[in-house]
Short mmCIF file of C-alpha atoms in Angstrom, two decimals:
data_model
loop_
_atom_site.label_atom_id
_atom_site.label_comp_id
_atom_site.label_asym_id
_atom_site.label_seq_id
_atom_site.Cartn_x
_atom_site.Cartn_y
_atom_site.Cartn_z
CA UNK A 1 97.06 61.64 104.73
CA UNK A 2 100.58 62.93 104.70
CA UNK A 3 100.07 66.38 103.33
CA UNK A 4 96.80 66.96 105.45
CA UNK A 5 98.99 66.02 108.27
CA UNK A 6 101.81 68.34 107.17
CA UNK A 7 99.32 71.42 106.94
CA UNK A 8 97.06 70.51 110.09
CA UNK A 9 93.90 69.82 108.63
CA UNK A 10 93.15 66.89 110.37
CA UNK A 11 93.50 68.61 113.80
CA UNK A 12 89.49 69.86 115.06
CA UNK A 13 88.46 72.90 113.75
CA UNK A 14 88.56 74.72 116.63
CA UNK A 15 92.06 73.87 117.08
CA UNK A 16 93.35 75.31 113.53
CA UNK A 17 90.97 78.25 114.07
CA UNK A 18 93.07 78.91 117.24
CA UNK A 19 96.26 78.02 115.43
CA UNK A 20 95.35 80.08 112.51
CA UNK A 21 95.01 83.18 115.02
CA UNK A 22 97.98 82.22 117.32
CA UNK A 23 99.87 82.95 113.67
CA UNK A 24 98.03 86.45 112.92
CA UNK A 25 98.95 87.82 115.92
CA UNK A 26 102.39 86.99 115.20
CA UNK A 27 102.21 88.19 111.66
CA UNK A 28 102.04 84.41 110.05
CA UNK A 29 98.98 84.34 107.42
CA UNK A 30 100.19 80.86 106.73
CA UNK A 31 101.88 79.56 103.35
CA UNK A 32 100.32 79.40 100.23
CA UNK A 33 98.73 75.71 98.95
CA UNK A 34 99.91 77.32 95.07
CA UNK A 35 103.05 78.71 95.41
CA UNK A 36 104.24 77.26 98.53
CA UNK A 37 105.62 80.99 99.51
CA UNK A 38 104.36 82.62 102.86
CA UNK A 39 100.89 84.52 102.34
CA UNK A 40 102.25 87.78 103.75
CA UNK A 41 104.90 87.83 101.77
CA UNK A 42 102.51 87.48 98.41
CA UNK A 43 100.10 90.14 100.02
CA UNK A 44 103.31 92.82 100.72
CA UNK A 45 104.11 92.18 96.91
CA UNK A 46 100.12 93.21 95.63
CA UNK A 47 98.70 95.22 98.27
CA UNK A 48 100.76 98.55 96.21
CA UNK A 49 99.28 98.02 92.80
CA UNK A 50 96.18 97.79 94.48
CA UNK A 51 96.02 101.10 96.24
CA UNK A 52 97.75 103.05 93.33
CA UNK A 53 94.66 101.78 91.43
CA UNK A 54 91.87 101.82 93.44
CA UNK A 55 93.15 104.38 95.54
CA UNK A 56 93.87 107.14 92.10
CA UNK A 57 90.28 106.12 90.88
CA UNK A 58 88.80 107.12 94.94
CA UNK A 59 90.20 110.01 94.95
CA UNK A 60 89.16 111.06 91.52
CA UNK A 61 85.71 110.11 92.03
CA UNK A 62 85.54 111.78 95.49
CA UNK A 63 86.31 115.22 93.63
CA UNK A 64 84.28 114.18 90.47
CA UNK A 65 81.53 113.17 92.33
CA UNK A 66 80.91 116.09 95.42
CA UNK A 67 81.61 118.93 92.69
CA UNK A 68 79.16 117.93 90.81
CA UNK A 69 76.49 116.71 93.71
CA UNK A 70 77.06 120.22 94.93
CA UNK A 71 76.09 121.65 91.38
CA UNK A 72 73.51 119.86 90.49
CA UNK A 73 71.71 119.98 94.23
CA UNK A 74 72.09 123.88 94.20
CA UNK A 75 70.26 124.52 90.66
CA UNK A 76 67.89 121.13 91.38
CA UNK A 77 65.90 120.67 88.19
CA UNK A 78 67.54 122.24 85.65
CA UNK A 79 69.31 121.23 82.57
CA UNK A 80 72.69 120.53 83.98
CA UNK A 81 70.83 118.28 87.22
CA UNK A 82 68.99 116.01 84.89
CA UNK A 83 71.42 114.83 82.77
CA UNK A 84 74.04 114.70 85.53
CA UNK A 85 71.60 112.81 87.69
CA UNK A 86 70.43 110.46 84.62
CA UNK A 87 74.30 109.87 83.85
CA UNK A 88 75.15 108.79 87.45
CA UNK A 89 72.31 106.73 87.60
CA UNK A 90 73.18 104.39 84.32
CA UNK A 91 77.11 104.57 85.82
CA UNK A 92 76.20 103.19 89.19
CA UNK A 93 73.55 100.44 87.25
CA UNK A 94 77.01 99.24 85.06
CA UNK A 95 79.06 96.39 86.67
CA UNK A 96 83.14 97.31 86.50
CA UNK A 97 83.71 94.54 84.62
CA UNK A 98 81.24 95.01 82.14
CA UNK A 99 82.24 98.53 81.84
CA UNK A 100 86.11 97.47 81.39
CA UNK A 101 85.06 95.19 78.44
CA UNK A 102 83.25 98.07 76.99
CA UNK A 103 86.28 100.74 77.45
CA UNK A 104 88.72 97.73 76.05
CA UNK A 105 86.90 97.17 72.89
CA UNK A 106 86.22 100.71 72.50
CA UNK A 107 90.38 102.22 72.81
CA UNK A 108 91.54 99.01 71.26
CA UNK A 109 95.42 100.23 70.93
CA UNK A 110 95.30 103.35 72.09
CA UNK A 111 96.14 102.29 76.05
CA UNK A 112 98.01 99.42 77.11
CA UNK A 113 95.44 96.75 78.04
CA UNK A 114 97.49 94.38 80.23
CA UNK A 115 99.96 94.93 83.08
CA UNK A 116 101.44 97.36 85.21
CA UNK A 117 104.22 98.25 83.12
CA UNK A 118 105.80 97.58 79.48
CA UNK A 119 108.10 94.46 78.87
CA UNK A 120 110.70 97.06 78.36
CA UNK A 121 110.28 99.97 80.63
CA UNK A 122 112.24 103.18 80.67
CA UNK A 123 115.25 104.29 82.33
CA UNK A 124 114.83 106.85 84.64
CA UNK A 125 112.03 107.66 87.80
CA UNK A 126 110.14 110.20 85.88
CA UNK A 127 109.90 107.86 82.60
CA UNK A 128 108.84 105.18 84.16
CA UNK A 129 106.54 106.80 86.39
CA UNK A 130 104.65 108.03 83.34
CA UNK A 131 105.26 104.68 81.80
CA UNK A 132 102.69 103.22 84.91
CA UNK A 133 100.23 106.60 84.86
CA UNK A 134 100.25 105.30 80.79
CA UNK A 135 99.18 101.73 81.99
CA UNK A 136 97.08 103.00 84.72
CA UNK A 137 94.42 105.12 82.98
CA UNK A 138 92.43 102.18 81.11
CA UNK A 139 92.01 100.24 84.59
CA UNK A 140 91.36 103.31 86.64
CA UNK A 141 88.43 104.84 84.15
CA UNK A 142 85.84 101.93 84.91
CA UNK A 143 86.66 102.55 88.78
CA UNK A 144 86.06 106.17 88.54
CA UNK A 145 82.73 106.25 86.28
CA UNK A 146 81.30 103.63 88.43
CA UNK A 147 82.07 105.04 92.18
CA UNK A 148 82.06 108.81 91.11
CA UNK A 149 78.43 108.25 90.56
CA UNK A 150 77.68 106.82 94.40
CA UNK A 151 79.39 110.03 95.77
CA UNK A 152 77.50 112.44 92.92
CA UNK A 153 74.00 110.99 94.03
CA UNK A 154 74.63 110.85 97.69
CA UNK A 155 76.10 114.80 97.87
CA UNK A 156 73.10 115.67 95.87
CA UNK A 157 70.60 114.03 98.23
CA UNK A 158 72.76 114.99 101.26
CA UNK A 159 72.43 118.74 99.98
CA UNK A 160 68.76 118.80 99.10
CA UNK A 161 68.11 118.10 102.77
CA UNK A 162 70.03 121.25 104.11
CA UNK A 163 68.77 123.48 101.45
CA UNK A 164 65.49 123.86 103.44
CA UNK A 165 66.95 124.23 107.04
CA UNK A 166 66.50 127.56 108.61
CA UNK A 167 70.11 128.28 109.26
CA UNK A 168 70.47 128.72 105.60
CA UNK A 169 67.45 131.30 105.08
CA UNK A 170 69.21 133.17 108.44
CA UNK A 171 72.47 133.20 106.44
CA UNK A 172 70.89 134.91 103.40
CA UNK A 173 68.47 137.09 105.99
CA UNK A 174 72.06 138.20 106.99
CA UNK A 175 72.86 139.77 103.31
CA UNK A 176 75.40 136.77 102.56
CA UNK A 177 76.36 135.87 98.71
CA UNK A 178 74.56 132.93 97.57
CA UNK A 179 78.32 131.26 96.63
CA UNK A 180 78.97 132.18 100.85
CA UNK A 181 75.67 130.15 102.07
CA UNK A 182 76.57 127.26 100.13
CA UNK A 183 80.42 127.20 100.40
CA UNK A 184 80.23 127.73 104.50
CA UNK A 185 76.84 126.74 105.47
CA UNK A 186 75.18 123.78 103.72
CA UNK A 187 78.34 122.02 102.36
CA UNK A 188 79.78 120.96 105.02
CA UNK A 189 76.47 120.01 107.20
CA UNK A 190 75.82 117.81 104.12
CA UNK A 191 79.37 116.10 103.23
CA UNK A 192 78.47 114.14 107.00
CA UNK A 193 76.65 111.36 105.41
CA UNK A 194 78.97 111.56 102.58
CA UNK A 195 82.09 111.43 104.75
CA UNK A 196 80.76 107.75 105.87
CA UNK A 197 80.51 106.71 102.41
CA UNK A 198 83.92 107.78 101.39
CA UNK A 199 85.88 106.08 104.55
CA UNK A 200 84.43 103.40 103.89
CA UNK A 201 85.47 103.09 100.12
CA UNK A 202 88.95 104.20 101.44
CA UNK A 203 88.77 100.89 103.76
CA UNK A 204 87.83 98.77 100.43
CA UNK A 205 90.96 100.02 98.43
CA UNK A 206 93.09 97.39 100.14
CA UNK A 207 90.97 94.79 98.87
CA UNK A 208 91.05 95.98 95.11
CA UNK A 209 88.29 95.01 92.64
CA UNK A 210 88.67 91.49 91.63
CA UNK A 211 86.96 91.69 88.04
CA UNK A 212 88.65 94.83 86.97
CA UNK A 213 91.89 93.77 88.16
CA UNK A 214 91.43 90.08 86.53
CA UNK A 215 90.02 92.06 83.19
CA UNK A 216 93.59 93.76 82.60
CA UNK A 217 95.90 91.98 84.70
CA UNK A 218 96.52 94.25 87.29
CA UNK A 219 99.26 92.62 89.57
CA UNK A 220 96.87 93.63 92.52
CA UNK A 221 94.79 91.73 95.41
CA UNK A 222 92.50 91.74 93.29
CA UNK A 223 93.97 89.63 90.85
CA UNK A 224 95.77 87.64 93.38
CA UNK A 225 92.35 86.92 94.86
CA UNK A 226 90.88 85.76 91.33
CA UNK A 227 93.99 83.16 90.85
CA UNK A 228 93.21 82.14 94.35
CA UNK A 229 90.09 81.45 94.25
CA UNK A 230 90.40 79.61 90.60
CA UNK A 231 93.13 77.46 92.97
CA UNK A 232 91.55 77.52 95.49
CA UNK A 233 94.33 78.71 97.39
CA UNK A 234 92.40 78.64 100.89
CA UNK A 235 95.63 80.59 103.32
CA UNK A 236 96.47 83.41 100.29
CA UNK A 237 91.86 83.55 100.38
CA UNK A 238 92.28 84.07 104.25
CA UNK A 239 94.75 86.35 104.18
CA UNK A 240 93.14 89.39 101.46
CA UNK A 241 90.25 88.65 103.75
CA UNK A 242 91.31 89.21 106.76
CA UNK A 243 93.69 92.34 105.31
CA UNK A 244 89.69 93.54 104.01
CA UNK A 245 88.15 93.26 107.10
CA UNK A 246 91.15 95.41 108.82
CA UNK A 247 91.16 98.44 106.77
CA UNK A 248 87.22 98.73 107.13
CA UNK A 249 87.33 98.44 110.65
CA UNK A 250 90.37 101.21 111.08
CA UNK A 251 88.61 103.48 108.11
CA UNK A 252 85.34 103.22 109.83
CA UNK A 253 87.45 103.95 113.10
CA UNK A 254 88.69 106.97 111.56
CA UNK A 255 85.49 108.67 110.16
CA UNK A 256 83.76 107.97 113.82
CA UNK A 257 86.87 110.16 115.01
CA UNK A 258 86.62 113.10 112.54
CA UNK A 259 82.98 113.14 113.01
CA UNK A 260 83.84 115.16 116.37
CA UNK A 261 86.24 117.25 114.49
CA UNK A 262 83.68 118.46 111.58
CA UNK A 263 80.55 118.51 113.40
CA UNK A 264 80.20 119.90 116.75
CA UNK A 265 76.80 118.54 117.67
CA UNK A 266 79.02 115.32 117.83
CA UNK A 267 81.42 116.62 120.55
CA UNK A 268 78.68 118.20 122.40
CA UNK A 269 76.77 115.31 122.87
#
């Protein structure tokens, strides 16, 4: 009765609902049940692994994946589209997880498999630096394979759409290279839906990916959220959520903004 006293759980719920906001808006995400720290203070210290992670695999698989949706849309049914197509298909199918196990047992001692960083790290900014790109690269490949697929299929569908439209048969009926057509024409009409897609992955980074980061021990969100919810640690719970629901909202924010930057049908309407 004491300790539910001493964290207000046996005021109403609306009244800790209110409380619990009355603390957000002052930056107070409570104090943890597990660690008896504050909850901000634990999120400050993850929320960086998290987006060096989940951010490096992003913006990997945004390159991967619309290079090769723009290749394999442009010669649609040949060689290099099937297999490209059949590849991102079984990708997207595999849980990260899964996949991690897979890539663990399969470079057994080749990359570190645990942590950020080695028990004994280097001296020096550039040596350690490479010392966490070293540790990175197993965590970061499941990531990529798995999300450089959505963006690969989604280009490719995006781009199969425009190929038909009659700007693009004016553009040749002009005398313009092939290589010009796709590079200034359909491209960027067909990286709109796309753009959605990849804000919106951008607004998930914060969050990290629980099972990969619990599979090798990322010191992320994601593993702060798995230890949380093994707890359960309900304020640190709150807290990634509410962080979540944040960077989706200002992400999705920020592609409705550059929509009437890139396409001008946008701003005329």
């Amino acid at each position: 009765a004491h300790l539910r006293e001493r964290l207000g759980l046996d005021r109403p719920v609306w009244q800790q609902f209110l409380d619990y906001v009355g603390g957000l808006l002052q930056g107070d995400f409570g104090t943890s049940y597990m660690y008896r720290r504050p909850v901000g203070d634990m999120i400050a210290e993850r929320v960086w692994p998290t987006v060096l992670l989940v951010g490096t695999a992003t913006v990997l698989a945004v390159l991967l994946g619309l290079w090769l949706g723009v290749r394999a849309a442009w010669r649609r049914g040949g060689t290099f589209d099937r297999t490209q197509t059949g590849v991102a298909l079984a990708l997207w199918s595999m849980p990260q997880f899964w996949l991690g196990l897979l890539l663990l047992i399969a470079t057994q001692g080749v990359f570190p498999s645990r942590g950020m960083t080695s028990v004994d790290p280097p001296d020096g900014f550039a040596a350690q630096a490479l010392d966490v790109a070293w540790h990175l690269t197993l965590p970061c490949l499941p990531l990529l394979l798995v999300i450089y697929a959505q963006y690969m299929l989604v280009m490719r569908s995006s781009l199969l759409e425009e190929m038909g439209a009659d700007y693009l048969r004016t553009a040749r009926a002009k005398g313009l290279r092939d290589d010009l057509v796709r590079r200034r024409h359909a491209v960027p009409n067909a990286l709109l839906p796309t753009m959605t897609l990849i804000f919106l992955q951008f607004g998930m980074v914060v969050s990290g990916t629980v099972t990969v980061e619990a599979v090798f021990s990322w010191p992320g969100l994601g593993l702060l959220t798995y230890e949380s919810l093994r707890g359960p640690d309900l304020p640190v719970l709150q807290g990634v959520f509410v962080i979540l629901a944040g960077s989706v909202i200002v992400m999705n924010l920020l592609a409705d903004l550059l929509y009437r930057v890139v396409d001008p049908r946008v701003r005329a309407s």
